[in-house]
Coordinates of C-alpha atoms and ligand atoms in Angstrom, one line a residue:
Chain A
X1 CA 137.4 68.2 87.5
X2 CA 133.8 68.9 88.4
X3 CA 131.0 67.8 86.2
X4 CA 130.0 71.4 85.4
X5 CA 133.5 72.8 84.9
X6 CA 133.1 72.4 81.2
X7 CA 130.4 75.0 81.4
X8 CA 132.6 77.5 83.4
X9 CA 132.5 80.1 80.6
X10 CA 128.7 79.9 80.3
X11 CA 128.2 79.9 84.0
X12 CA 130.3 83.0 84.3
X13 CA 128.4 84.8 81.5
X14 CA 125.0 83.9 83.1
X15 CA 126.1 85.0 86.5
X16 CA 126.9 88.4 85.0
X17 CA 123.6 88.5 83.2
X18 CA 121.6 87.5 86.3
X19 CA 123.3 89.9 88.7
X20 CA 122.7 92.9 86.4
X21 CA 118.9 92.5 86.0
X22 CA 116.2 90.4 84.4
X23 CA 117.5 87.2 82.8
X24 CA 116.2 87.0 79.2
X25 CA 116.5 83.2 79.2
X26 CA 114.5 82.6 82.4
X27 CA 111.5 84.9 82.0
X28 CA 108.5 84.0 84.1
X29 CA 105.1 84.4 82.4
X30 CA 103.0 84.8 85.6
X31 CA 99.8 84.5 83.6
X32 CA 99.3 84.4 79.8
X33 CA 96.1 86.4 79.0
X34 CA 95.8 86.0 75.3
X35 CA 98.0 85.3 72.2
X36 CA 99.4 88.9 72.5
X37 CA 99.4 89.7 76.3
X38 CA 100.8 88.2 79.5
X39 CA 101.5 89.3 83.0
X40 CA 105.2 89.5 83.6
X41 CA 106.7 90.9 86.8
X42 CA 103.1 91.9 87.9
X43 CA 102.6 94.0 84.8
X44 CA 100.5 93.5 81.6
X45 CA 103.1 93.0 78.8
X46 CA 102.7 92.9 75.0
X47 CA 104.0 89.6 73.6
X48 CA 106.0 90.0 70.4
X49 CA 108.3 87.1 70.7
X50 CA 106.2 83.9 70.9
X51 CA 106.0 82.5 67.3
X52 CA 102.2 82.6 67.7
X53 CA 101.8 83.6 64.1
X54 CA 98.0 83.1 63.7
X55 CA 97.2 83.7 67.4
X56 CA 95.5 80.3 67.6
X57 CA 96.5 79.4 71.2
X58 CA 93.3 81.0 72.4
X59 CA 91.1 80.2 69.4
X60 CA 87.8 79.0 71.0
X61 CA 87.2 76.2 68.5
X62 CA 90.7 74.8 69.1
X63 CA 90.3 75.0 72.9
X64 CA 86.9 73.3 72.7
X65 CA 88.3 70.5 70.6
X66 CA 91.1 69.9 73.1
X67 CA 88.8 69.9 76.1
X68 CA 86.4 67.5 74.4
X69 CA 89.3 65.2 73.5
X70 CA 90.4 65.1 77.1
X71 CA 87.0 64.2 78.3
X72 CA 86.7 61.5 75.6
X73 CA 90.1 59.9 75.7
X74 CA 92.0 61.2 78.7
X75 CA 95.0 63.4 79.3
X76 CA 97.8 61.4 77.8
X77 CA 98.8 58.3 75.7
X78 CA 101.4 57.1 78.3
X79 CA 103.6 55.7 75.7
X80 CA 104.8 55.6 72.1
X81 CA 102.7 54.5 69.1
X82 CA 104.7 51.4 68.5
X83 CA 104.1 50.3 72.1
X84 CA 100.7 51.7 73.1
X85 CA 99.2 51.9 69.6
X86 CA 97.9 54.8 67.6
X87 CA 94.7 56.5 68.5
X88 CA 92.2 57.2 65.8
X89 CA 93.0 60.9 66.2
X90 CA 96.7 60.3 65.4
X91 CA 95.8 58.6 62.2
X92 CA 93.2 61.2 61.3
X93 CA 95.7 64.0 61.8
X94 CA 98.3 62.3 59.7
X95 CA 95.7 61.8 56.9
X96 CA 94.7 65.5 57.1
X97 CA 98.2 66.8 56.9
X98 CA 99.1 64.6 54.0
X99 CA 96.0 65.8 52.3
X100 CA 96.8 69.4 53.1
X101 CA 100.0 69.1 51.1
X102 CA 98.7 66.6 48.5
X103 CA 101.3 64.1 49.6
X104 CA 100.7 60.4 50.2
X105 CA 102.3 59.9 53.6
X106 CA 102.6 61.8 56.8
X107 CA 104.3 60.9 60.1
X108 CA 103.5 62.9 63.2
X109 CA 106.1 63.4 66.0
X110 CA 105.8 64.7 69.5
X111 CA 107.8 67.8 68.7
X112 CA 109.2 69.4 65.5
X113 CA 112.7 69.0 67.0
X114 CA 112.2 65.2 67.1
X115 CA 110.9 65.2 63.5
X116 CA 114.2 66.6 62.2
X117 CA 116.3 64.7 64.7
X118 CA 114.7 61.4 63.5
X119 CA 113.8 61.8 59.9
X120 CA 117.1 63.2 58.6
X121 CA 119.3 60.4 59.9
X122 CA 116.5 58.0 58.7
X123 CA 117.1 59.2 55.1
X124 CA 120.9 59.3 54.8
X125 CA 123.6 57.0 56.2
X126 CA 127.0 55.7 55.6
X127 CA 128.2 56.6 52.1
X128 CA 125.6 59.3 51.6
X129 CA 125.8 63.0 51.6
X130 CA 123.8 65.4 53.7
X131 CA 124.0 69.1 52.7
X132 CA 122.7 71.7 55.1
X133 CA 122.3 75.5 54.9
X134 CA 124.9 77.2 57.2
X135 CA 122.1 78.9 59.2
X136 CA 120.1 75.7 59.9
X137 CA 118.1 75.3 63.1
X138 CA 119.6 73.4 66.0
X139 CA 117.4 70.4 65.4
X140 CA 119.0 70.0 62.0
X141 CA 122.5 70.4 63.3
X142 CA 121.7 67.8 66.0
X143 CA 120.3 65.5 63.3
X144 CA 123.7 65.7 61.6
X145 CA 125.3 64.1 64.6
X146 CA 123.0 61.2 64.3
X147 CA 124.0 60.1 60.8
X148 CA 127.1 58.4 59.3
X149 CA 126.5 60.4 56.1
X150 CA 129.1 63.0 55.2
X151 CA 127.7 66.4 56.3
X152 CA 128.6 69.4 54.2
X153 CA 127.5 73.0 54.9
X154 CA 126.8 75.5 52.2
X155 CA 126.5 79.3 52.5
X156 CA 123.2 80.5 53.8
X157 CA 120.6 81.0 51.0
X158 CA 123.3 80.6 48.4
X159 CA 122.3 78.2 45.6
X160 CA 125.7 78.6 43.9
X161 CA 127.4 77.5 47.1
X162 CA 125.2 74.4 47.1
X163 CA 126.0 73.9 43.4
X164 CA 129.7 73.9 44.0
X165 CA 129.4 71.3 46.8
X166 CA 127.2 69.0 44.8
X167 CA 129.5 69.3 41.8
X168 CA 132.5 68.3 44.0
X169 CA 130.6 65.3 45.2
X170 CA 129.7 64.3 41.7
X171 CA 133.4 64.6 40.6
X172 CA 134.7 62.4 43.3
X173 CA 136.3 59.2 42.0
X174 CA 135.9 56.8 44.9
X175 CA 132.7 55.2 46.0
X176 CA 131.2 52.5 43.8
X177 CA 127.5 53.1 44.3
X178 CA 125.4 56.1 43.6
X179 CA 125.4 57.9 46.9
X180 CA 122.2 59.6 48.0
X181 CA 122.4 63.4 48.4
X182 CA 119.9 65.1 50.7
X183 CA 119.7 68.8 50.8
X184 CA 118.1 70.4 53.9
X185 CA 116.5 73.9 53.7
X186 CA 114.1 76.0 55.7
X187 CA 111.2 78.0 54.4
X188 CA 111.7 81.0 56.7
X189 CA 114.8 81.2 58.8
X190 CA 114.0 81.7 62.5
X191 CA 116.4 84.4 63.4
X192 CA 116.2 87.0 60.6
X193 CA 112.9 86.0 59.0
X194 CA 114.4 85.6 55.6
X195 CA 113.2 82.9 53.2
X196 CA 115.1 80.6 51.0
X197 CA 115.5 81.1 47.2
X198 CA 113.7 77.8 46.9
X199 CA 113.1 77.7 43.2
X200 CA 116.8 78.2 42.5
X201 CA 117.8 75.7 45.1
X202 CA 115.4 73.1 43.6
X203 CA 116.9 73.7 40.2
X204 CA 120.4 73.0 41.5
X205 CA 119.1 69.8 43.3
X206 CA 117.4 68.5 40.2
X207 CA 120.6 69.0 38.2
X208 CA 122.5 66.7 40.6
X209 CA 119.7 64.3 41.5
X210 CA 119.6 65.5 45.1
X211 CA 116.6 65.0 47.4
X212 CA 115.1 68.1 49.0
X213 CA 113.9 68.3 52.6
X214 CA 112.4 71.6 53.6
X215 CA 111.5 72.6 57.2
X216 CA 108.5 74.9 57.0
X217 CA 108.4 75.5 60.8
X218 CA 108.1 79.3 60.5
X219 CA 106.3 79.4 57.1
X220 CA 103.3 77.1 57.7
X221 CA 100.3 79.3 57.4
X222 CA 102.4 82.3 56.6
X223 CA 103.3 81.5 53.0
X224 CA 101.5 80.1 50.0
X225 CA 98.0 80.6 48.7
X226 CA 96.7 77.9 51.1
X227 CA 99.3 78.4 53.8
X228 CA 101.4 75.3 53.0
X229 CA 104.6 77.3 53.2
X230 CA 107.4 78.3 50.9
X231 CA 107.1 75.1 48.9
X232 CA 103.7 76.3 47.8
X233 CA 104.6 80.0 47.4
X234 CA 107.6 79.1 45.2
X235 CA 105.5 76.6 43.2
X236 CA 107.8 73.7 43.8
X237 CA 105.7 71.5 46.2
X238 CA 106.2 68.5 44.0
X239 CA 109.9 68.9 43.9
X240 CA 110.2 69.0 47.7
X241 CA 110.5 65.3 48.6
X242 CA 110.2 65.8 52.3
X243 CA 108.4 68.6 54.1
X244 CA 108.9 68.9 57.8
X245 CA 106.9 71.3 60.1
X246 CA 105.8 72.0 63.6
X247 CA 102.5 72.4 65.4
X248 CA 104.2 74.6 68.0
X249 CA 104.0 77.9 66.1
X250 CA 101.2 78.8 63.7
X251 CA 99.0 75.9 64.9
X252 CA 99.4 76.9 68.5
X253 CA 100.1 73.6 70.2
X254 CA 103.0 71.2 70.1
X255 CA 104.3 68.5 67.8
X256 CA 105.9 68.0 64.4
X257 CA 105.4 66.2 61.1
X258 CA 107.0 65.1 57.9
X259 CA 105.1 64.4 54.7
X260 CA 106.4 62.6 51.6
X261 CA 105.2 60.8 48.5
X262 CA 107.9 58.1 48.8
X263 CA 106.1 54.7 48.8
X264 CA 108.4 53.3 51.4
X265 CA 108.1 56.3 53.7
X266 CA 106.3 54.3 56.5
X267 CA 109.4 52.2 57.2
X268 CA 110.6 55.2 59.2
X269 CA 108.0 54.3 61.8
X270 CA 110.0 51.3 62.8
X271 CA 113.5 52.8 62.3
X272 CA 113.3 56.4 63.6
X273 CA 114.2 56.4 67.3
X274 CA 112.7 59.8 68.1
X275 CA 109.4 58.4 67.0
X276 CA 109.7 54.9 68.5
X277 CA 111.1 55.7 71.9
X278 CA 109.0 58.6 73.2
X279 CA 105.4 59.0 74.1
X280 CA 103.0 60.1 71.3
X281 CA 101.0 63.3 71.4
X282 CA 98.1 63.4 73.8
X283 CA 94.6 63.4 72.4
X284 CA 94.0 67.0 73.4
X285 CA 97.0 68.2 71.4
X286 CA 96.1 66.2 68.4
X287 CA 92.5 67.5 68.5
X288 CA 93.5 71.1 68.8
X289 CA 96.0 70.8 66.0
X290 CA 93.4 69.2 63.7
X291 CA 91.1 72.1 64.5
X292 CA 93.9 74.6 64.0
X293 CA 94.6 73.2 60.6
X294 CA 90.9 73.7 59.7
X295 CA 91.1 77.3 60.8
X296 CA 94.2 77.8 58.7
X297 CA 92.3 76.5 55.7
X298 CA 89.1 78.4 56.4
X299 CA 90.5 81.8 57.4
X300 CA 93.1 83.0 54.9
X301 CA 92.5 86.5 56.2
X302 CA 94.7 85.6 59.1
X303 CA 97.6 85.3 56.7
X304 CA 96.9 88.8 55.3
X305 CA 96.6 90.2 58.9
X306 CA 99.9 88.7 59.8
X307 CA 101.7 90.2 56.8
X308 CA 100.0 93.6 57.4
X309 CA 101.4 93.5 60.9
X310 CA 104.8 92.5 59.5
X311 CA 104.8 95.6 57.3
X312 CA 103.8 97.8 60.2
X313 CA 106.6 96.7 62.5
X314 CA 109.3 96.2 59.8
X315 CA 108.7 99.4 58.0
X316 CA 108.2 101.3 61.2
X317 CA 111.5 100.1 62.7
X318 CA 113.3 100.6 59.4
X319 CA 112.0 104.1 59.2
X320 CA 113.4 104.8 62.6
X321 CA 116.8 103.7 61.4
X322 CA 117.1 100.3 62.9
X323 CA 119.1 97.7 61.0
X324 CA 116.8 94.7 60.3
X325 CA 116.9 91.3 58.6
X326 CA 117.0 91.4 54.8
X327 CA 113.3 91.2 54.1
X328 CA 109.8 91.3 55.5
X329 CA 109.0 88.1 57.5
X330 CA 106.9 87.0 60.4
X331 CA 110.2 87.1 62.3
X332 CA 111.8 90.6 62.4
X333 CA 115.4 90.5 63.6
X334 CA 116.7 93.8 64.9
X335 CA 120.5 94.0 64.8
X336 CA 122.3 95.4 67.8
X337 CA 126.0 96.0 68.1
X338 CA 126.7 93.3 70.8
X339 CA 125.4 91.0 73.4
X340 CA 125.4 93.5 76.3
X341 CA 123.6 96.1 74.3
X342 CA 121.0 93.5 73.1
X343 CA 120.3 92.5 76.7
X344 CA 120.1 96.1 78.0
X345 CA 117.8 97.0 75.1
X346 CA 115.7 93.9 75.8
X347 CA 115.4 94.9 79.5
X348 CA 114.4 98.4 78.7
X349 CA 111.6 97.0 76.4
X350 CA 110.4 94.7 79.2
X351 CA 110.3 97.6 81.6
X352 CA 108.2 99.4 79.0
X353 CA 105.9 96.4 78.9
X354 CA 107.0 94.7 75.6
X355 CA 108.4 91.2 75.4
X356 CA 110.6 90.1 72.6
X357 CA 113.5 87.5 72.4
X358 CA 117.2 88.2 72.7
X359 CA 119.3 86.1 70.4
X360 CA 123.1 86.1 70.8
X361 CA 125.9 83.9 69.5
X362 CA 126.2 81.0 69.0
X363 CA 122.5 80.8 68.4
X364 CA 122.7 83.4 65.7
X365 CA 124.4 83.5 62.3
X366 CA 127.6 85.4 61.8
X367 CA 128.0 86.2 65.5
X368 CA 125.3 88.9 65.4
X369 CA 123.3 90.0 68.4
X370 CA 119.6 90.4 67.8
X371 CA 116.3 91.4 69.3
X372 CA 114.1 88.8 67.7
X373 CA 110.5 89.9 67.3
X374 CA 107.8 87.5 66.0
X375 CA 104.4 88.8 64.8
X376 CA 100.9 87.6 65.4
X377 CA 97.9 88.0 63.1
X378 CA 95.9 89.4 66.0
X379 CA 98.4 92.1 67.1
X380 CA 96.6 95.4 66.6
X381 CA 98.1 98.2 64.5
X382 CA 98.1 100.4 67.5
X383 CA 100.1 97.9 69.6
X384 CA 102.7 97.7 66.9
X385 CA 102.9 101.4 66.3
X386 CA 103.4 101.8 70.1
X387 CA 106.1 99.3 70.0
X388 CA 108.0 101.1 67.2
X389 CA 107.7 104.3 69.3
X390 CA 109.0 102.6 72.4
X391 CA 111.9 101.0 70.5
X392 CA 112.8 104.3 68.8
X393 CA 112.9 106.0 72.2
X394 CA 115.1 103.4 73.8
X395 CA 117.3 103.4 70.7
X396 CA 117.9 107.1 70.9
X397 CA 118.4 107.0 74.7
X398 CA 121.1 104.3 74.2
X399 CA 122.7 106.3 71.5
X400 CA 122.0 103.7 68.9
X401 CA 119.8 106.0 66.8
X402 CA 120.4 109.6 65.9
X403 CA 118.4 112.1 68.0
X404 CA 114.8 112.7 66.9
X405 CA 115.5 116.3 65.8
X406 CA 118.4 115.4 63.6
X407 CA 116.2 112.8 61.9
X408 CA 113.3 115.2 61.4
X409 CA 115.7 117.7 59.9
X410 CA 117.1 115.1 57.5
X411 CA 113.6 114.7 56.0
X412 CA 112.6 111.4 57.5
Chain B
X1 CA 156.0 78.1 36.3
X2 CA 153.4 75.5 35.5
X3 CA 151.4 76.1 38.7
X4 CA 151.6 79.8 38.8
X5 CA 148.1 81.2 38.8
X6 CA 147.0 84.5 40.2
X7 CA 143.5 84.6 41.5
X8 CA 141.3 87.3 42.6
X9 CA 138.4 86.7 44.8
X10 CA 135.8 89.3 45.8
X11 CA 133.6 88.7 48.8
X12 CA 131.1 91.2 50.1
X13 CA 133.4 94.1 50.6
X14 CA 136.8 92.5 50.9
X15 CA 139.0 91.7 48.1
X16 CA 141.6 89.0 48.3
X17 CA 144.3 88.6 45.8
X18 CA 146.1 85.2 45.9
X19 CA 149.3 84.3 44.4
X20 CA 149.4 80.6 44.0
X21 CA 153.0 79.5 44.2
X22 CA 155.0 76.7 42.8
X23 CA 155.0 73.4 44.8
X24 CA 157.8 74.8 47.0
X25 CA 155.6 77.7 47.9
X26 CA 157.7 80.3 46.3
X27 CA 155.8 83.3 45.0
X28 CA 156.0 84.2 41.3
X29 CA 155.1 87.2 39.4
X30 CA 151.5 87.9 38.5
X31 CA 150.5 88.2 34.9
X32 CA 147.3 89.9 33.9
X33 CA 146.0 87.2 31.6
X34 CA 146.0 84.7 34.5
X35 CA 143.5 86.7 36.4
X36 CA 140.2 85.1 37.1
X37 CA 137.6 87.3 38.7
X38 CA 134.4 86.1 40.1
X39 CA 132.1 87.2 42.9
X40 CA 131.0 84.0 44.5
X41 CA 134.2 82.1 44.9
X42 CA 133.0 79.3 42.6
X43 CA 134.4 80.2 39.2
X44 CA 137.8 81.2 40.4
X45 CA 138.5 77.9 42.0
X46 CA 137.9 76.1 38.8
X47 CA 140.9 78.0 37.4
X48 CA 143.1 76.7 40.2
X49 CA 145.6 74.1 39.1
X50 CA 145.2 70.7 40.8
X51 CA 148.5 71.1 42.6
X52 CA 148.7 73.8 45.3
X53 CA 151.6 74.0 47.6
X54 CA 151.1 73.2 51.2
X55 CA 152.7 76.5 52.1
X56 CA 150.0 78.3 50.1
X57 CA 147.3 76.5 52.0
X58 CA 148.9 77.3 55.4
X59 CA 149.3 80.9 54.4
X60 CA 145.6 81.1 53.4
X61 CA 144.4 79.5 56.6
X62 CA 146.6 81.9 58.7
X63 CA 145.2 84.8 56.7
X64 CA 141.7 83.8 57.7
X65 CA 142.7 83.3 61.3
X66 CA 144.5 86.6 61.7
X67 CA 141.5 88.5 63.1
X68 CA 141.4 86.0 66.0
X69 CA 145.0 86.3 67.0
X70 CA 145.7 86.6 70.8
X71 CA 148.4 89.1 71.6
X72 CA 151.7 88.8 69.8
X73 CA 151.7 85.1 69.6
X74 CA 152.2 84.3 65.9
X75 CA 149.8 81.9 64.1
X76 CA 151.6 79.0 62.5
X77 CA 151.1 75.3 61.7
X78 CA 151.2 74.3 65.3
X79 CA 148.4 76.8 66.4
X80 CA 145.5 75.0 68.0
X81 CA 142.6 76.8 66.3
X82 CA 139.9 76.5 68.9
X83 CA 142.2 76.9 71.9
X84 CA 145.0 79.4 71.0
X85 CA 142.7 81.9 69.2
X86 CA 139.5 83.7 70.0
X87 CA 137.5 82.0 67.2
X88 CA 134.3 80.2 68.1
X89 CA 133.1 76.9 66.6
X90 CA 130.6 78.6 64.3
X91 CA 133.3 81.0 62.9
X92 CA 135.6 78.0 62.4
X93 CA 132.9 76.3 60.3
X94 CA 132.4 79.6 58.3
X95 CA 136.1 79.9 57.7
X96 CA 136.2 76.3 56.5
X97 CA 133.4 77.1 54.0
X98 CA 135.6 79.9 52.6
X99 CA 138.6 77.6 52.4
X100 CA 136.4 74.9 50.7
X101 CA 135.6 77.3 47.9
X102 CA 139.1 78.6 47.7
X103 CA 140.6 75.2 47.2
X104 CA 137.7 73.5 45.6
X105 CA 137.2 70.8 48.2
X106 CA 134.5 69.8 50.7
X107 CA 135.4 69.0 54.2
X108 CA 132.7 67.0 56.0
X109 CA 131.6 68.4 59.4
X110 CA 132.6 65.2 61.2
X111 CA 136.1 65.6 59.7
X112 CA 136.3 69.3 60.8
X113 CA 135.5 68.1 64.3
X114 CA 138.6 66.0 64.3
X115 CA 140.9 68.9 63.2
X116 CA 142.7 70.8 65.9
X117 CA 145.7 72.5 64.4
X118 CA 146.4 74.7 61.3
X119 CA 148.7 71.9 60.1
X120 CA 146.0 69.3 60.4
X121 CA 143.6 71.5 58.5
X122 CA 146.2 72.1 55.7
X123 CA 146.9 68.4 55.5
X124 CA 143.2 67.6 55.2
X125 CA 142.8 70.2 52.4
X126 CA 145.8 68.8 50.6
X127 CA 144.6 65.2 50.9
X128 CA 141.1 66.1 49.7
X129 CA 142.6 67.9 46.7
X130 CA 144.6 64.8 45.8
X131 CA 141.5 62.7 45.5
Ligands
PLP501 C1 113.4 75.8 61.8 C2 112.8 75.0 63.0 N1 112.7 73.7 63.0 C3 112.3 73.0 64.0 C4 111.9 73.6 65.2 C5 111.5 72.8 66.3 O1 110.1 72.8 66.5 P1 109.4 72.3 67.8 O2 109.1 73.5 68.7 O3 108.1 71.7 67.3 O4 110.3 71.3 68.5 C6 112.0 75.0 65.3 C7 111.5 75.7 66.5 O5 112.2 76.3 67.2 C8 112.5 75.7 64.2 O6 112.6 77.0 64.3

């Protein structure tokens, strides 16, 4: 058996995708021009699929901070913090993020993926219980493979489903010590843009003495009066024992973090392998993230712009008859009947100069195929209205939407 | 007749009615006062007696797997879930969540990974119920 035989099914699927046109999973950005535009296939293309929620990748103050840091401290750290030491910038960033949340401790990771991968198994082990939402991100699923804890899934965004599972654990006879229970949630889910009923979840967790870890990857900046995420918007920041997030979306760089009030939290620095055995963030990244966090605090209008843009796209597409995720969110998932349709639709959009993501099973919940759009505070209204028009045209052409006349006649 | 409970379980737009049989799996008559109705699959399982026949569990699993049947090959205890059917790993885990609520057990993910056949899944559920 060849080493790649196990991937035969995937290889076959990709061969078909590649031979029929542009491959949605190997797109080349020939040149990125701004947070909202890039040259793809020689053509200026509108970007509506890059998680660049505040558009900070080209923020002049963040870019300047990064450039200065390179000049001052070089391009990289060439090792992990336990081997090569922490730079002042790392410590300052951790202090600032902890302060942002009003928590005592913060640990910064090289990516958000590594934060979940490391922190979660660092918190629960043999004899403990890890309860995860069924629609959790891959980094959370991968973390489940790294722990000896019993991993139990509950139905997506369903506090009663979590309740039933915590109840069963508490009714179990065996086990002589009080097992720890850790519940993992996300602020905004990355495929359909829906947010967790966090208040209800927290109530359930309190009833059973379970710890809460929330991943605010897609909600940092977007939710809460100060942009802290769903934990702030739902008024339960103090009840979220661990908050994980990423620098790769709203903050426009790369990296991850976890904050907590637990007095022993720092022990994770010498136990978590994804922190100990990988190089730390380079000075330029840390500097731009610190500046981006200042921008998030100083410019709440970016949050309003983002949500205004969400409304324009979501309501526009809904008005055209597209089936969307359940609520407004910085991610707008457009349901399409199957994988082939999704890819064909995606290609038609790219031809029309608009880039979004295609999401197909198994990366999506319930086997759905989606066009995944993510909004940016600096998209213009005109750009998004144009996008709605383009998508409506393609939808009609592909027979996914009723013809324009019929819709007009029905009073839409 | 001790274990005869009739259970209704509504999910989104499907409605399952379950006759829980005696330990030998034989179906008995439904009686209206034994109906428990709930819309999230939590309450109804509380009404389930502790002893549920293995045949009932197998029947329930096969019912969930029916949409993934390949050709005319029947689904039974020996069916290898991930191999003999068109179900993917995520759908298996979703089915397990439904079964968990139906039989009021939790099957850890690492245990699910070790289960291959319908029989093994039924045994696991029965063992967990006995705890
Ligand atoms: C919910 C969630 N958690 C974690 C991550 C990983 O973040 P990063 O890009 O920093 O590795 C992502 C990003 O895809 C995500 O969507």
